[in-house]
Amino acid sequence: MRLTLTWTVGLLRRRRGRLLGVSLGVALAVALVASLGSFLTSSQATMTSRALRSVAVDWQLQVAPGADAAAVLSTVRTSAGVRTAVPVGFGTTTGLEASAGGTTQTTGPGVVLGLPPGYAESFPGEIRLLSGSRSGVLIAQQTASNLHLRPGDLVTIGRAGRPPAGLRVDGVVDLPQADSLFQKVGAPTTSQPSAPPDNVVLLPAAVFSTVMGTSGSGSAVAAVTTQIHVARTPPASSDPATAYVDVVGAAHNLEAALAGAGVVGNNVGAALSGARADAAYAQMLFLFLGLPGAVLAALLTAALVAGGAQRRRDEQALLRTRGLTPRAVAGFAAAEAVLVGLMGGAIGLALAAVASQWAFGSVSGGAGPQALVTWYAAAAALGMLVSLAVVLAPALRDLQGGTVAAARHGIGRSPRSWWMRGGVDVLLLGGALLVFWGSSRDNYSLVLAPEGVATISVSYWAFLGPALFWLGAGMLLWRVAVLALAHGRRPLARAVTPLTGRLAAATASSMVRQRRPITRSVVLLALAVSFVVSTATFNSTYQQQAEADAQLTNGADVTVTPGPGLTGTVPTVASMAAVGGVAHVEPIQHRFAYVGADLQDLYGVHPGSIMSATALQDAYFQGGTAAALMRALAARPDALLVSDETVKDFQLRPGDLINLRLPDRVTQQLRTVPFHYAGIVKEFPTAPKDSFFVANADYVSRVTGSDAVGAYLIDTRSEGQPGVADVLRRQWGSAAVVTDVTQARAQVGSSLTSVNLAGLTRLELVFAVLLAAGAGGLVLVIGLVERRRTLAILSVLGARRRQLTGLVLSEAVVVGAGGVLGGAVIAWVLSQMLVKVLTGVFDPPPAQVAVPWTYLGVTVVVVVVALGAAAVGSARSSTRPAIEELRDL
Amino acid sequence: MAARARIAIVGPSGSGKSTLLHLMAGLEIPTGGTVEWPGLDAGAADRARQIGVVFQGPTLVPALDVLENASLPLVLAGVPAKECRSRALEALRLVGVEALVHQLPEELSGGQAQRVALARVLAQGPHLVLADEPTGQLDAVAGRQVIDELLLAADRLGAALVVSTHDALVAERLDERWTMHEGRLSAAAEGRVPA
């Protein structure tokens, strides 16, 4: 024990450089795992809280026909976890009618809701006031538009078997969660209505009772049902999967308690279901983007240790000849491994804390104390494992099996590796191709969330493709590099002549014979570069698509949506375009059109200029690119883009006539307008997740006599959106709703995008650059002893310093060129595979990857500088006379 | 010293034998005084070509084979490649290791490696050969062979030979003996003491 302690103290005093170098390699692995792991936990918590916030009404409990609504309400209110529970009446109307400007508008059947007092305060996300008062008789926006209603107008509610009831409108509202509000609670997904009702009136409960006849005076109107709307306390767990299981279990528990008197529409469960899938994807991002980094750091550490292996063997041999037993020598190696593990762990955790503070604004990265401690402990344990694997294991191996013959195979004459003889690299690449092709047939479904199963599973099968490719490509690069060096002496000599002068041939011979360590350096650098490039490309593509998603939701950088029925002076396109920061203002029409009995949104656009205001991705369309379909709308004014569902419903083929009924401005009646089917539109800026049409605005104006604008899409060249939005809000006042893309980024569909990807990106890219610089610079330090000997011998034989520097620089150039080029090729393929395999993460899916050229340029510069610095440093590592170096070596 | 001199520098370990040799070779810079070789060319590079040094221990470049190692001083001096090769091969033949031309240093025995180092010096064609404990790490048989080759080589070149050694048997084979003691050349038991 005392000897071990003496040895350890000796290491600290005499081998500080070696210990520090290896510890830094361990520290990188520890820091990456600790910071990414705590970020992963905080991301899951973010997803959970976002899912909870996204739901206006946690549960919509449908009271069964004939059940005692009051008793059900009482049971719900006493159920665990229920914070608020209120009854909401659902009734139907045979139609609505309103008169304005000498004309009368009518609608088809609709829905009437009866809301208890304080409903809007209890469930603020369910109702958004557009104009008028928040309480009283409220009309949904679309209904108000159809009937040309404004606050203060009279609306008549048709009642089956009773005379219509007239009410004065107090406010016009938007129902942001109409899909869930009007769901058929308890019905399977396939039986759910394809769209919420077009005609909705919201009444105070007392008025509802009177109008719908449930107050006892007279016969009740048919089809009045009751739902209990519930707000719950947040689940205890911040993990979306656990929270999902909790809320689903609670809902089933309540249903069991109600014994058939009610069915729970679990909105919060549905939101958490999406979040748990997104959380699974976040785990995959951690695996895909974080684990290779940790593996690389471990490989770097192993390479560093291998560089000092000969000295270790010499020390071990010396100790053995002095009488120490193999067990004692192994104890020394173990002590060194533990010391490196502890040092690396401490440095790594400190690095993780600093990195998290910089990337995420807090040391914990947003994780709670328990999660932070867990991840930090796991990372430290990993660091110790890496240290034992790279320091202790080789030492034990040398103690057990080192022979003189094996030791002599140091330079040049090593036999071919077993994996090269067996073609393992080719097998891995073939395996990668097979797995990739196989997983493409399942559309890369990585997250499996079967219906009716509370837990989800992750299909890790698809990961094998990129993982096998990375390994196989690294091995193939090794094979190619070894062959190139073995047979490339002459071209190599010619290439290094500018650096080494007369020593060119000797330099080339030296590199050919040291092709194994040089190849190891090339492959290590290539793997690091491929990690950097593929990570950066994935992140960049993700950001690109997240931005596209935000633009899709908001419409453009800034969107102005005038309120219905505006009169008086409103800002013009010219006045909006004059606002500082505005590059383009594009008006688009928003109408409603009937195709058959189905009412859909219709967007009239100017095909020649719409793409100047907003990014239309090819993924939004089918049957042509975005540009091609806009050209089609321009070339044929009555061309129409429709949804896939409409094509199927009406069996449309390109060019088929399709008649829509649109409101005519003059007659205020619906008139039939002919269009021709031109293509499928799946998504469109500001359009709902529903069927809709896109048509030529000029044609729509001409045939309907109205060029009323539904929204103005404003391009600010992706800069200063909030500022421009503020100016436009002042211009428009309460006459329009102005939103900008930064607000949409917080609201887009996937909770994965709410994750602090900016912070994750910063963290990963910094680590990636550190790994690349380490792989480039540190690998040249490997074998420093051998290089020092060579340099000292050449120096005493008369070589000049310039020639010596040239010799080391030549190796740096070969390593750098091979590593960067090889890494770039591997990265290009890996990026394509990653984007395909993780396609579920993107919304919308990318048409092509986005390459962050600036970042990659910076990385290449860092690698080159690291290589150059290490080369020059190696060449000038000693200020002592060469003869003294030789004596010591 | 005169051409064709055969000098042994003897003394106990740490007396400064190697340091003296290195100063003579210009491999170390004296802290005081100068080292002058009136009979050799004036420039440092030219002088380096005329002084060949055989070092104690392995001094072959590990990643170069025997022929490449033997050619190194000529390569560094700018001698054309063909001439480097032929002169190195000849030198290797002279010391009896021509069969090892494509071997790497790690595949040689200690004696073979020292003979290759000697061939490297011979290929240069120096006027002065300095050997620092050339048999220090060799057994008696290998050491004797090396000294034989060294003396033969010096005779062929017409060069002066200075050998630092603590081996009396080696010192006996040389004509003059200089003794080093605590960094000073003291009076020799036999032979002249340099001025």
PDB file of N, CA and C in Angstrom, chain B residues 121-163:
ATOM      1  N   VAL B 121      29.074   6.872 -40.539  1.00  0.00           N
ATOM      2  CA  VAL B 121      30.205   7.797 -40.414  1.00  0.00           C
ATOM      3  C   VAL B 121      31.140   7.620 -41.597  1.00  0.00           C
ATOM      4  N   LEU B 122      31.429   6.363 -41.942  1.00  0.00           N
ATOM      5  CA  LEU B 122      32.347   6.097 -43.040  1.00  0.00           C
ATOM      6  C   LEU B 122      31.852   6.672 -44.344  1.00  0.00           C
ATOM      7  N   ALA B 123      30.575   6.549 -44.558  1.00  0.00           N
ATOM      8  CA  ALA B 123      30.001   7.028 -45.830  1.00  0.00           C
ATOM      9  C   ALA B 123      30.292   8.512 -46.016  1.00  0.00           C
ATOM     10  N   GLN B 124      30.365   9.234 -44.908  1.00  0.00           N
ATOM     11  CA  GLN B 124      30.656  10.671 -44.975  1.00  0.00           C
ATOM     12  C   GLN B 124      32.072  10.941 -45.484  1.00  0.00           C
ATOM     13  N   GLY B 125      32.988  10.017 -45.146  1.00  0.00           N
ATOM     14  CA  GLY B 125      34.397  10.239 -45.494  1.00  0.00           C
ATOM     15  C   GLY B 125      35.019  11.333 -44.644  1.00  0.00           C
ATOM     16  N   PRO B 126      34.884  11.237 -43.330  1.00  0.00           N
ATOM     17  CA  PRO B 126      35.374  12.344 -42.494  1.00  0.00           C
ATOM     18  C   PRO B 126      36.897  12.331 -42.338  1.00  0.00           C
ATOM     19  N   HIS B 127      37.422  13.474 -41.921  1.00  0.00           N
ATOM     20  CA  HIS B 127      38.827  13.557 -41.571  1.00  0.00           C
ATOM     21  C   HIS B 127      39.063  13.177 -40.125  1.00  0.00           C
ATOM     22  N   LEU B 128      38.034  13.284 -39.331  1.00  0.00           N
ATOM     23  CA  LEU B 128      38.159  13.013 -37.898  1.00  0.00           C
ATOM     24  C   LEU B 128      36.972  12.168 -37.471  1.00  0.00           C
ATOM     25  N   VAL B 129      37.276  11.049 -36.827  1.00  0.00           N
ATOM     26  CA  VAL B 129      36.215  10.185 -36.316  1.00  0.00           C
ATOM     27  C   VAL B 129      36.248  10.233 -34.797  1.00  0.00           C
ATOM     28  N   LEU B 130      35.133  10.609 -34.220  1.00  0.00           N
ATOM     29  CA  LEU B 130      35.000  10.654 -32.753  1.00  0.00           C
ATOM     30  C   LEU B 130      34.026   9.560 -32.342  1.00  0.00           C
ATOM     31  N   ALA B 131      34.454   8.689 -31.456  1.00  0.00           N
ATOM     32  CA  ALA B 131      33.598   7.591 -31.013  1.00  0.00           C
ATOM     33  C   ALA B 131      33.401   7.686 -29.503  1.00  0.00           C
ATOM     34  N   ASP B 132      32.167   7.880 -29.092  1.00  0.00           N
ATOM     35  CA  ASP B 132      31.854   8.049 -27.663  1.00  0.00           C
ATOM     36  C   ASP B 132      31.388   6.725 -27.091  1.00  0.00           C
ATOM     37  N   GLU B 133      32.258   6.075 -26.339  1.00  0.00           N
ATOM     38  CA  GLU B 133      31.926   4.775 -25.727  1.00  0.00           C
ATOM     39  C   GLU B 133      31.252   3.855 -26.744  1.00  0.00           C
ATOM     40  N   PRO B 134      31.890   3.588 -27.870  1.00  0.00           N
ATOM     41  CA  PRO B 134      31.224   2.800 -28.922  1.00  0.00           C
ATOM     42  C   PRO B 134      30.915   1.375 -28.506  1.00  0.00           C
ATOM     43  N   THR B 135      31.616   0.862 -27.489  1.00  0.00           N
ATOM     44  CA  THR B 135      31.354  -0.517 -27.067  1.00  0.00           C
ATOM     45  C   THR B 135      30.654  -0.564 -25.726  1.00  0.00           C
ATOM     46  N   GLY B 136      30.191   0.582 -25.253  1.00  0.00           N
ATOM     47  CA  GLY B 136      29.620   0.680 -23.905  1.00  0.00           C
ATOM     48  C   GLY B 136      28.460  -0.261 -23.654  1.00  0.00           C
ATOM     49  N   GLN B 137      27.620  -0.492 -24.687  1.00  0.00           N
ATOM     50  CA  GLN B 137      26.435  -1.323 -24.462  1.00  0.00           C
ATOM     51  C   GLN B 137      26.542  -2.679 -25.143  1.00  0.00           C
ATOM     52  N   LEU B 138      27.771  -3.059 -25.478  1.00  0.00           N
ATOM     53  CA  LEU B 138      27.942  -4.311 -26.199  1.00  0.00           C
ATOM     54  C   LEU B 138      28.702  -5.320 -25.341  1.00  0.00           C
ATOM     55  N   ASP B 139      28.522  -6.584 -25.705  1.00  0.00           N
ATOM     56  CA  ASP B 139      29.302  -7.603 -25.000  1.00  0.00           C
ATOM     57  C   ASP B 139      30.734  -7.582 -25.533  1.00  0.00           C
ATOM     58  N   ALA B 140      31.582  -8.386 -24.944  1.00  0.00           N
ATOM     59  CA  ALA B 140      33.020  -8.335 -25.265  1.00  0.00           C
ATOM     60  C   ALA B 140      33.280  -8.673 -26.730  1.00  0.00           C
ATOM     61  N   VAL B 141      32.607  -9.693 -27.214  1.00  0.00           N
ATOM     62  CA  VAL B 141      32.840 -10.121 -28.597  1.00  0.00           C
ATOM     63  C   VAL B 141      32.382  -9.041 -29.581  1.00  0.00           C
ATOM     64  N   ALA B 142      31.183  -8.561 -29.381  1.00  0.00           N
ATOM     65  CA  ALA B 142      30.646  -7.528 -30.270  1.00  0.00           C
ATOM     66  C   ALA B 142      31.476  -6.255 -30.159  1.00  0.00           C
ATOM     67  N   GLY B 143      31.903  -5.956 -28.952  1.00  0.00           N
ATOM     68  CA  GLY B 143      32.700  -4.761 -28.748  1.00  0.00           C
ATOM     69  C   GLY B 143      34.022  -4.829 -29.489  1.00  0.00           C
ATOM     70  N   ARG B 144      34.625  -6.012 -29.443  1.00  0.00           N
ATOM     71  CA  ARG B 144      35.907  -6.176 -30.128  1.00  0.00           C
ATOM     72  C   ARG B 144      35.736  -6.009 -31.633  1.00  0.00           C
ATOM     73  N   GLN B 145      34.669  -6.583 -32.145  1.00  0.00           N
ATOM     74  CA  GLN B 145      34.386  -6.463 -33.586  1.00  0.00           C
ATOM     75  C   GLN B 145      34.227  -4.996 -33.976  1.00  0.00           C
ATOM     76  N   VAL B 146      33.517  -4.262 -33.154  1.00  0.00           N
ATOM     77  CA  VAL B 146      33.263  -2.854 -33.458  1.00  0.00           C
ATOM     78  C   VAL B 146      34.567  -2.066 -33.461  1.00  0.00           C
ATOM     79  N   ILE B 147      35.419  -2.323 -32.491  1.00  0.00           N
ATOM     80  CA  ILE B 147      36.696  -1.602 -32.426  1.00  0.00           C
ATOM     81  C   ILE B 147      37.563  -1.973 -33.624  1.00  0.00           C
ATOM     82  N   ASP B 148      37.504  -3.264 -34.013  1.00  0.00           N
ATOM     83  CA  ASP B 148      38.265  -3.681 -35.203  1.00  0.00           C
ATOM     84  C   ASP B 148      37.811  -2.897 -36.429  1.00  0.00           C
ATOM     85  N   GLU B 149      36.497  -2.821 -36.604  1.00  0.00           N
ATOM     86  CA  GLU B 149      35.944  -2.106 -37.755  1.00  0.00           C
ATOM     87  C   GLU B 149      36.289  -0.632 -37.689  1.00  0.00           C
ATOM     88  N   LEU B 150      36.270  -0.103 -36.485  1.00  0.00           N
ATOM     89  CA  LEU B 150      36.550   1.326 -36.284  1.00  0.00           C
ATOM     90  C   LEU B 150      37.984   1.652 -36.695  1.00  0.00           C
ATOM     91  N   LEU B 151      38.911   0.833 -36.245  1.00  0.00           N
ATOM     92  CA  LEU B 151      40.326   1.069 -36.571  1.00  0.00           C
ATOM     93  C   LEU B 151      40.576   0.895 -38.064  1.00  0.00           C
ATOM     94  N   LEU B 152      39.937  -0.135 -38.615  1.00  0.00           N
ATOM     95  CA  LEU B 152      40.091  -0.398 -40.054  1.00  0.00           C
ATOM     96  C   LEU B 152      39.540   0.760 -40.865  1.00  0.00           C
ATOM     97  N   ALA B 153      38.392   1.224 -40.429  1.00  0.00           N
ATOM     98  CA  ALA B 153      37.740   2.328 -41.149  1.00  0.00           C
ATOM     99  C   ALA B 153      38.598   3.576 -41.092  1.00  0.00           C
ATOM    100  N   ALA B 154      39.121   3.878 -39.914  1.00  0.00           N
ATOM    101  CA  ALA B 154      39.958   5.071 -39.773  1.00  0.00           C
ATOM    102  C   ALA B 154      41.199   4.966 -40.646  1.00  0.00           C
ATOM    103  N   ASP B 155      41.747   3.757 -40.724  1.00  0.00           N
ATOM    104  CA  ASP B 155      42.926   3.559 -41.588  1.00  0.00           C
ATOM    105  C   ASP B 155      42.554   3.817 -43.044  1.00  0.00           C
ATOM    106  N   ARG B 156      41.439   3.270 -43.471  1.00  0.00           N
ATOM    107  CA  ARG B 156      41.034   3.441 -44.883  1.00  0.00           C
ATOM    108  C   ARG B 156      40.817   4.902 -45.207  1.00  0.00           C
ATOM    109  N   LEU B 157      40.209   5.623 -44.263  1.00  0.00           N
ATOM    110  CA  LEU B 157      39.892   7.028 -44.508  1.00  0.00           C
ATOM    111  C   LEU B 157      41.101   7.925 -44.328  1.00  0.00           C
ATOM    112  N   GLY B 158      42.083   7.415 -43.646  1.00  0.00           N
ATOM    113  CA  GLY B 158      43.212   8.287 -43.312  1.00  0.00           C
ATOM    114  C   GLY B 158      42.805   9.320 -42.290  1.00  0.00           C
ATOM    115  N   ALA B 159      41.830   8.956 -41.480  1.00  0.00           N
ATOM    116  CA  ALA B 159      41.280   9.927 -40.539  1.00  0.00           C
ATOM    117  C   ALA B 159      41.907   9.773 -39.174  1.00  0.00           C
ATOM    118  N   ALA B 160      41.843  10.837 -38.390  1.00  0.00           N
ATOM    119  CA  ALA B 160      42.212  10.734 -36.986  1.00  0.00           C
ATOM    120  C   ALA B 160      41.063  10.062 -36.255  1.00  0.00           C
ATOM    121  N   LEU B 161      41.398   9.321 -35.200  1.00  0.00           N
ATOM    122  CA  LEU B 161      40.360   8.604 -34.445  1.00  0.00           C
ATOM    123  C   LEU B 161      40.520   8.918 -32.984  1.00  0.00           C
ATOM    124  N   VAL B 162      39.430   9.355 -32.357  1.00  0.00           N
ATOM    125  CA  VAL B 162      39.426   9.617 -30.922  1.00  0.00           C
ATOM    126  C   VAL B 162      38.296   8.785 -30.324  1.00  0.00           C
ATOM    127  N   VAL B 163      38.654   7.964 -29.351  1.00  0.00           N
ATOM    128  CA  VAL B 163      37.654   7.097 -28.722  1.00  0.00           C
ATOM    129  C   VAL B 163      37.608   7.393 -27.243  1.00  0.00           C
TER     130      VAL B 163
END
